[in-house]
Coordinates of C-alpha atoms and ligand atoms in Angstrom, one line a residue:
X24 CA 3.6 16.6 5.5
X25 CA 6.2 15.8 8.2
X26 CA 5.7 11.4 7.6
X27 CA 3.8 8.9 5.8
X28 CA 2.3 6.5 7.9
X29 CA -1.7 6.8 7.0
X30 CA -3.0 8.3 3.9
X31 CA -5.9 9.8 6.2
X32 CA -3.3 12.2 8.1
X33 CA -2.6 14.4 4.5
X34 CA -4.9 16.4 2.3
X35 CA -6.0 15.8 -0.8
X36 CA -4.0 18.4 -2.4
X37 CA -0.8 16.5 -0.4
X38 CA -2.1 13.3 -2.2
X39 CA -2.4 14.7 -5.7
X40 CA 1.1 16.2 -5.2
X41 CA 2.5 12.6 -4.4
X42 CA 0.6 11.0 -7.6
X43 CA 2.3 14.1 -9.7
X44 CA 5.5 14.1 -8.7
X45 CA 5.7 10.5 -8.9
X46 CA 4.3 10.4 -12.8
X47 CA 7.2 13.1 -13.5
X48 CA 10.1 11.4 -11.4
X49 CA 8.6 8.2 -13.7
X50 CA 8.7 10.2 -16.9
X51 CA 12.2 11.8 -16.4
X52 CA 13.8 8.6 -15.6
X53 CA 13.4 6.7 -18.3
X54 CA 14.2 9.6 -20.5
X55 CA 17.5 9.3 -18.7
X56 CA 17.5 12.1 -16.4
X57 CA 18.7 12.2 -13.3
X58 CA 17.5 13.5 -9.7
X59 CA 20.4 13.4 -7.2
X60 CA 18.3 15.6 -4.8
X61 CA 18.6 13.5 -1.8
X62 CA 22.7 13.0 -2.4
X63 CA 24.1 12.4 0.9
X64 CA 20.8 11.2 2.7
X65 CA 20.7 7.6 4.7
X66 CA 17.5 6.1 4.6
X67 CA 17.3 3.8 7.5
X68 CA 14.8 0.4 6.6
X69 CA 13.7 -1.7 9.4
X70 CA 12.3 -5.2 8.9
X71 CA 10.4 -6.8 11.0
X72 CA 8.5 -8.8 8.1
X73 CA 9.1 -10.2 5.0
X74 CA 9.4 -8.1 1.6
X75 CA 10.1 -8.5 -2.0
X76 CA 8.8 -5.1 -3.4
X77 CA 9.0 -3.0 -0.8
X78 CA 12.7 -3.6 0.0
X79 CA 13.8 -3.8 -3.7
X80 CA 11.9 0.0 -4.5
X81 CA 12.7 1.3 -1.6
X82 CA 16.6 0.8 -1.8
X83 CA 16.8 0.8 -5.5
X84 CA 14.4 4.6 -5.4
X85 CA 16.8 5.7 -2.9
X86 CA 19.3 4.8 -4.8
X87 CA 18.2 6.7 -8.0
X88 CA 17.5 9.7 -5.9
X89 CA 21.4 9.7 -4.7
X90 CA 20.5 8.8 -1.6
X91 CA 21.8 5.6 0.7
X92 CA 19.4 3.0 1.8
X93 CA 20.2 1.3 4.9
X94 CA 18.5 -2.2 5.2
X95 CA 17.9 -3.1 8.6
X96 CA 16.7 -6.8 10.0
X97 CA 14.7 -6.2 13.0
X98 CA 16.1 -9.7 13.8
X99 CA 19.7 -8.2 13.4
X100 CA 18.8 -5.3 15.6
X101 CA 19.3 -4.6 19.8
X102 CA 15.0 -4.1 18.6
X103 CA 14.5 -7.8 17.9
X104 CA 16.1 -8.5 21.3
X105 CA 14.2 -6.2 23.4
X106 CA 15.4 -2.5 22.8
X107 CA 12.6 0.0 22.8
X108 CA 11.4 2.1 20.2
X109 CA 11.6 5.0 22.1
X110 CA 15.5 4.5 22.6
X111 CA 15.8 3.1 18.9
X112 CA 14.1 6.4 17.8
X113 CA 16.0 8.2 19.5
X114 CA 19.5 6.8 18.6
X115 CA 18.5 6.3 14.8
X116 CA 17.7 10.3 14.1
X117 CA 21.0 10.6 15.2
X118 CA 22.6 9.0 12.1
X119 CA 19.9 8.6 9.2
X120 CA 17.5 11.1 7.5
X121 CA 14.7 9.2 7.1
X122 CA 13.3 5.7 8.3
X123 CA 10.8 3.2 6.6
X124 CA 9.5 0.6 8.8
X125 CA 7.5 -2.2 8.4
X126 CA 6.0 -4.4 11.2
X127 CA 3.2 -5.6 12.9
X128 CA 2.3 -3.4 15.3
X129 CA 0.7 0.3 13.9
X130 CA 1.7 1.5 17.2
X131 CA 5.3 0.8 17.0
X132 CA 5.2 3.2 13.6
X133 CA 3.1 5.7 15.5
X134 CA 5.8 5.7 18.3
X135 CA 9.0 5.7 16.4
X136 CA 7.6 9.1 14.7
X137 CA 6.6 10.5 18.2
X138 CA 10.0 9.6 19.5
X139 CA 12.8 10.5 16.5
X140 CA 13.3 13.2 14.6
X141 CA 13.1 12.7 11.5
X142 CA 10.5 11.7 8.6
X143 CA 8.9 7.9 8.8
X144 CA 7.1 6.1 6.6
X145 CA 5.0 2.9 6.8
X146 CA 6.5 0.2 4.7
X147 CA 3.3 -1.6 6.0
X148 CA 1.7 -2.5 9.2
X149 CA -1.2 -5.1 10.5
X150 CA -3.2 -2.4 9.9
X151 CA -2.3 -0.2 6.7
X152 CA -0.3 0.0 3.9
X153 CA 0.0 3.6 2.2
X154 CA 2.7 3.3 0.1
X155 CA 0.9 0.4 -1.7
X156 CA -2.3 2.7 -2.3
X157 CA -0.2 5.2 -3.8
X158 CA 0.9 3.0 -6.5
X159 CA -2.2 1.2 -6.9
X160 CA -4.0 4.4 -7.6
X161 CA -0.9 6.0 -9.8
X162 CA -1.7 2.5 -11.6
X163 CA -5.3 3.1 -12.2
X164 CA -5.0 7.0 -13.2
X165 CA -2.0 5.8 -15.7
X166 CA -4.3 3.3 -17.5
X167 CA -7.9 5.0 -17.1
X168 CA -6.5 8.8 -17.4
X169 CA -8.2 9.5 -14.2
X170 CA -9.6 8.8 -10.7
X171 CA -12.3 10.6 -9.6
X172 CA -15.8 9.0 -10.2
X173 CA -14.5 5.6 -11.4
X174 CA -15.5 2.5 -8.9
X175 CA -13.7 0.1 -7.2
X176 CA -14.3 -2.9 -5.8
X177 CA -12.4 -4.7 -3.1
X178 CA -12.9 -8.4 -2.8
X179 CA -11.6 -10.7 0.3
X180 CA -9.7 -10.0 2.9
X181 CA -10.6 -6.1 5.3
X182 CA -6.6 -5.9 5.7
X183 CA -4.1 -3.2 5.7
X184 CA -4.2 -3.0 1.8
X185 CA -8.0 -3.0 1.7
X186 CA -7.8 -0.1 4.6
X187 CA -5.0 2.0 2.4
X188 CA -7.5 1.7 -0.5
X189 CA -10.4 3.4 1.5
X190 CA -8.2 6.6 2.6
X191 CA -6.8 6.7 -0.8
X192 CA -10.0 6.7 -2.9
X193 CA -11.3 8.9 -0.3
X194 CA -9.0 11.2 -1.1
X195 CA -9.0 10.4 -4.7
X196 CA -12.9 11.1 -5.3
X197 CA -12.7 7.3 -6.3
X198 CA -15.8 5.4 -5.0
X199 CA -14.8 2.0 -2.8
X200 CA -16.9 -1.0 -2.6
X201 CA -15.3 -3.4 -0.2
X202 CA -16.8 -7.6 -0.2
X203 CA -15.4 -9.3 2.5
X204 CA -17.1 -12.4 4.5
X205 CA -18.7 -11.7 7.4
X206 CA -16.0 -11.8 10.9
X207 CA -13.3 -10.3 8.1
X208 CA -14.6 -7.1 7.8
X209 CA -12.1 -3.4 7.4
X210 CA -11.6 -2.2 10.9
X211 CA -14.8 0.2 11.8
X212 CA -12.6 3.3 12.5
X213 CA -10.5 2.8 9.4
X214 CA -14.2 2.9 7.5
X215 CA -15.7 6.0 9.5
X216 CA -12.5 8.1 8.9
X217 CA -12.5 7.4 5.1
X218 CA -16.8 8.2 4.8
X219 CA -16.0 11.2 6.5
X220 CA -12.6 12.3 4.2
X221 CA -15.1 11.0 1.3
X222 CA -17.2 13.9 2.2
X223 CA -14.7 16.5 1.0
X224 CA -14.6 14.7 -2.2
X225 CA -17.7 13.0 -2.8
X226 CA -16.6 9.7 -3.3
X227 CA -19.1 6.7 -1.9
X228 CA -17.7 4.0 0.2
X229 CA -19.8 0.6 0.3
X230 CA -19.5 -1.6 2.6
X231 CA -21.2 -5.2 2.0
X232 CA -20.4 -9.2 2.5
X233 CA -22.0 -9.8 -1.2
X234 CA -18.9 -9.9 -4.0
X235 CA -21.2 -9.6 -7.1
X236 CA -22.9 -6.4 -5.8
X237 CA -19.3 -5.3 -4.8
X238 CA -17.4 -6.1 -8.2
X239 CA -21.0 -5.2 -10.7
X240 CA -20.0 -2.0 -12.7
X241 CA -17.0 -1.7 -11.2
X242 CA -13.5 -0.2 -13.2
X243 CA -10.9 -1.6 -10.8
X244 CA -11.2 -4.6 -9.3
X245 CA -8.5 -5.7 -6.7
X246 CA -8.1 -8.6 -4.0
X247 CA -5.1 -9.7 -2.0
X248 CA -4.0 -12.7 -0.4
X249 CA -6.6 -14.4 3.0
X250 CA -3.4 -15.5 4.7
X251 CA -1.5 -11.7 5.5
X252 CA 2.0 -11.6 7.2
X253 CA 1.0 -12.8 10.8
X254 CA -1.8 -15.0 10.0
X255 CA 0.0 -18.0 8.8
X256 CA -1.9 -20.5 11.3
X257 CA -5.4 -19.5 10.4
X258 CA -4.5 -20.8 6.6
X259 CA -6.6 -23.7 6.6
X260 CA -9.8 -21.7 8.0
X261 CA -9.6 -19.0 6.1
X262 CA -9.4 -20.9 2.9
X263 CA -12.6 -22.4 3.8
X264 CA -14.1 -18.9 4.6
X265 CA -12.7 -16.9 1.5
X266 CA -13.6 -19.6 -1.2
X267 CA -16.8 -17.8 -2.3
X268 CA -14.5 -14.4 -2.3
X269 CA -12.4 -15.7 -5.3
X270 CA -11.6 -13.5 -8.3
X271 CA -12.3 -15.5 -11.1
X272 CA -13.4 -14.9 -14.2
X273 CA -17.2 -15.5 -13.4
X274 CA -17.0 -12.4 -10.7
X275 CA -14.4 -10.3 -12.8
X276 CA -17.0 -10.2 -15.7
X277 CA -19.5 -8.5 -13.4
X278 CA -17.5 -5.5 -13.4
X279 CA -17.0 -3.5 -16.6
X280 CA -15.9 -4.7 -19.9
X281 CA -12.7 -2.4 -19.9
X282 CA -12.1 -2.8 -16.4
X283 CA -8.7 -3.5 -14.7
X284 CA -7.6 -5.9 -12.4
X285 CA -4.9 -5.1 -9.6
X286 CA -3.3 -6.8 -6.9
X287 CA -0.5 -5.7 -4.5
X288 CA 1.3 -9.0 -4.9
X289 CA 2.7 -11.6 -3.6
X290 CA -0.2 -13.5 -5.4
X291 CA -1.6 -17.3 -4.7
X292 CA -3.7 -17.9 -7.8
X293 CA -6.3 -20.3 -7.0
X294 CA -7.1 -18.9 -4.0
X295 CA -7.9 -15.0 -3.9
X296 CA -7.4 -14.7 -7.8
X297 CA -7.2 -17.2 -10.6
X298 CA -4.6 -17.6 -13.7
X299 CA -7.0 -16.6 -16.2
X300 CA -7.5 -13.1 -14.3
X301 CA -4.3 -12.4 -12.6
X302 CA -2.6 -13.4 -15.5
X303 CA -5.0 -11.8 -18.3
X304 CA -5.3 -9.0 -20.7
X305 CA -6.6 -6.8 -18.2
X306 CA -4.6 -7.3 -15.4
X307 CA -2.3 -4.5 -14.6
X308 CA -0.5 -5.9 -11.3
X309 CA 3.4 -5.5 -13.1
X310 CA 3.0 -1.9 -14.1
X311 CA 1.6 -1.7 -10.5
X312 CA 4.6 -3.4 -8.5
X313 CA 7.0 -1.1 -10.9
X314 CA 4.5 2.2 -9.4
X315 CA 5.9 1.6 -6.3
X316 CA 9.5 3.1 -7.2
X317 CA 7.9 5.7 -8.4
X318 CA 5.1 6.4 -5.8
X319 CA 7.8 6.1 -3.2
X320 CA 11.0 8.3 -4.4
X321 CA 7.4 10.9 -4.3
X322 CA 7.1 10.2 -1.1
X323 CA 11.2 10.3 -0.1
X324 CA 11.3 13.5 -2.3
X325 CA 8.8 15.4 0.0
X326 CA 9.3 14.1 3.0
X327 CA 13.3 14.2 3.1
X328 CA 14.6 16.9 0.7
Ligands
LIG11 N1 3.2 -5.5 -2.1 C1 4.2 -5.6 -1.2 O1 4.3 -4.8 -0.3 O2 5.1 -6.5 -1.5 P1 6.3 -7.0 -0.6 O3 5.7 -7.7 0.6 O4 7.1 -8.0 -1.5 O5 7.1 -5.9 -0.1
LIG12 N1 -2.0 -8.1 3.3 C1 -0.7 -8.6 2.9 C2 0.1 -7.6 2.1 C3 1.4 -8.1 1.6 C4 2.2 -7.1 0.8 C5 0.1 -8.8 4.2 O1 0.0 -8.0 5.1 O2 0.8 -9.8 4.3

């Protein structure tokens, strides 16, 4: 594992490793231990989007792991004013020992591994968002005791987290049921990739516009917001679109009793979720934005050691 930048470029054994090391790192640390493994490591973080989560657990992982992270502002970069990546992955592999990224373009991500030196991982792009699935599914194995043969469901958006989830429960042995509306579907590569890393595990991926036939039986149930980073002007349309997509707690009682709810956060409750879900018994999405810290010094561990 030289980077992380799609869960559909590692194994499943390289995916279990992650999840393991991640639920030991978690363990140790609050029984006060500490890993000081990458001491004297810079981990360079470019910005091209917003972030709450992913900035905080990336600098404060780094952080624990004795590391140095380096928060970068595309805006405050020669790369917001024109510089290419090919220069600025050249130039950066010079100094740091690792880079996150996140941005629009998948490509960009893509490149800056082609191009530098040294690991990369995909803080999110337009079209994935690994790191997320890691935590969502460390989230789901800490309160169900395990992943494979458990359901579930998707509902809204076919987004980078939705496309994550598919390569992740693909390699999990989880079976995916994805409900988005028709027009908003998950990107037909991203879909074919994880059926065929399902076969190696078994797992069934549904694909289907119908909510109640995605959430029915389900164990996990998980939306995220219609309006992604990028997408601000299509708000008011894809309000309109999404309305029937809701997670409320009509369609959340189709899935199984002791089922979970998750949700990569930020959150707009009374759009994609409601109060009564988001912020009921069931819902896990705290334990879940704290898996990321823990998912990700995994990650920083393998990849930069
Ligand atoms: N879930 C997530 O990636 O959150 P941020 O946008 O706050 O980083
Ligand atoms: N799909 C969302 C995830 C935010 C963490 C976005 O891309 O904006």
């Amino acid at each position: 594992m030289k980077h992380l930048i799609s869960i559909h470029d590692i194994t499943c054994e390289e995916f279990n490793q992650i999840l393991a090391l991640a639920q030991k790192l978690k363990r140790e640390t609050k029984e006060g231990k500490t890993h000081h493994i990458l001491k004297g490591k810079t981990l360079g973080m470019i910005f091209t989007k917003s972030s709450t989560r992913t900035r905080i657990s990336f600098e404060v992982g780094m952080y624990q792991l004795g590391g140095h992270p380096m928060f970068l502002s595309a805006n405050d970069m020669q790369l917001g004013r024109g510089e290419s990546i090919y220069d600025t992955a050249n130039v950066m592999s010079r100094f740091v020992d690792g880079i996150m990224i996140r941005t629009y373009a998948h490509q960009d991500v893509l490149d800056l591994a082609k191009y530098g030196s040294v690991p990369v991982i995909n803080g999110l792009t337009d079209l994935l968002h690994p790191c997320q699935a890691l935590a969502d599914l460390l989230t789901v194995y800490e309160h169900k005791g395990k992943l494979r043969g458990l359901k579930l469901a998707y509902v809204g958006d076919g987004n980078n987290v939705a496309h994550s989830l598919l390569y992740a429960c693909a390699k999990a042995g989880m079976d995916m049921s994805v409900a988005t509306p028709k027009g908003y579907e998950c990107n037909e590569e991203v879909v074919a990739n994880a059926k065929d890393d399902a076969k190696e595990t078994g797992a069934e991926i549904i694909i289907t516009n119908d909510p109640v036939e995605a959430v029915t039986g389900a164990d996990v149930v998980c939306t995220d917001t219609w309006v992604s980073m990028g997408r601000e002007a299509e708000k008011a349309e894809r309000v309109k679109v999404f309305k029937d997509y809701q997670v409320n707690s009509e369609l959340f009682g189709k899935s199984k009793e002791d089922s979970i709810f998750i949700h990569c956060l930020p959150a707009y409750r009374g759009y994609e979720v409601t109060e009564d879900v988001i912020d009921g018994p069931r819902s896990v999405v705290f334990d879940e934005a704290e898996n990321r810290l823990h998912a990700q010094k995994a990650v920083m561990a393998l990849l930069m050691i």
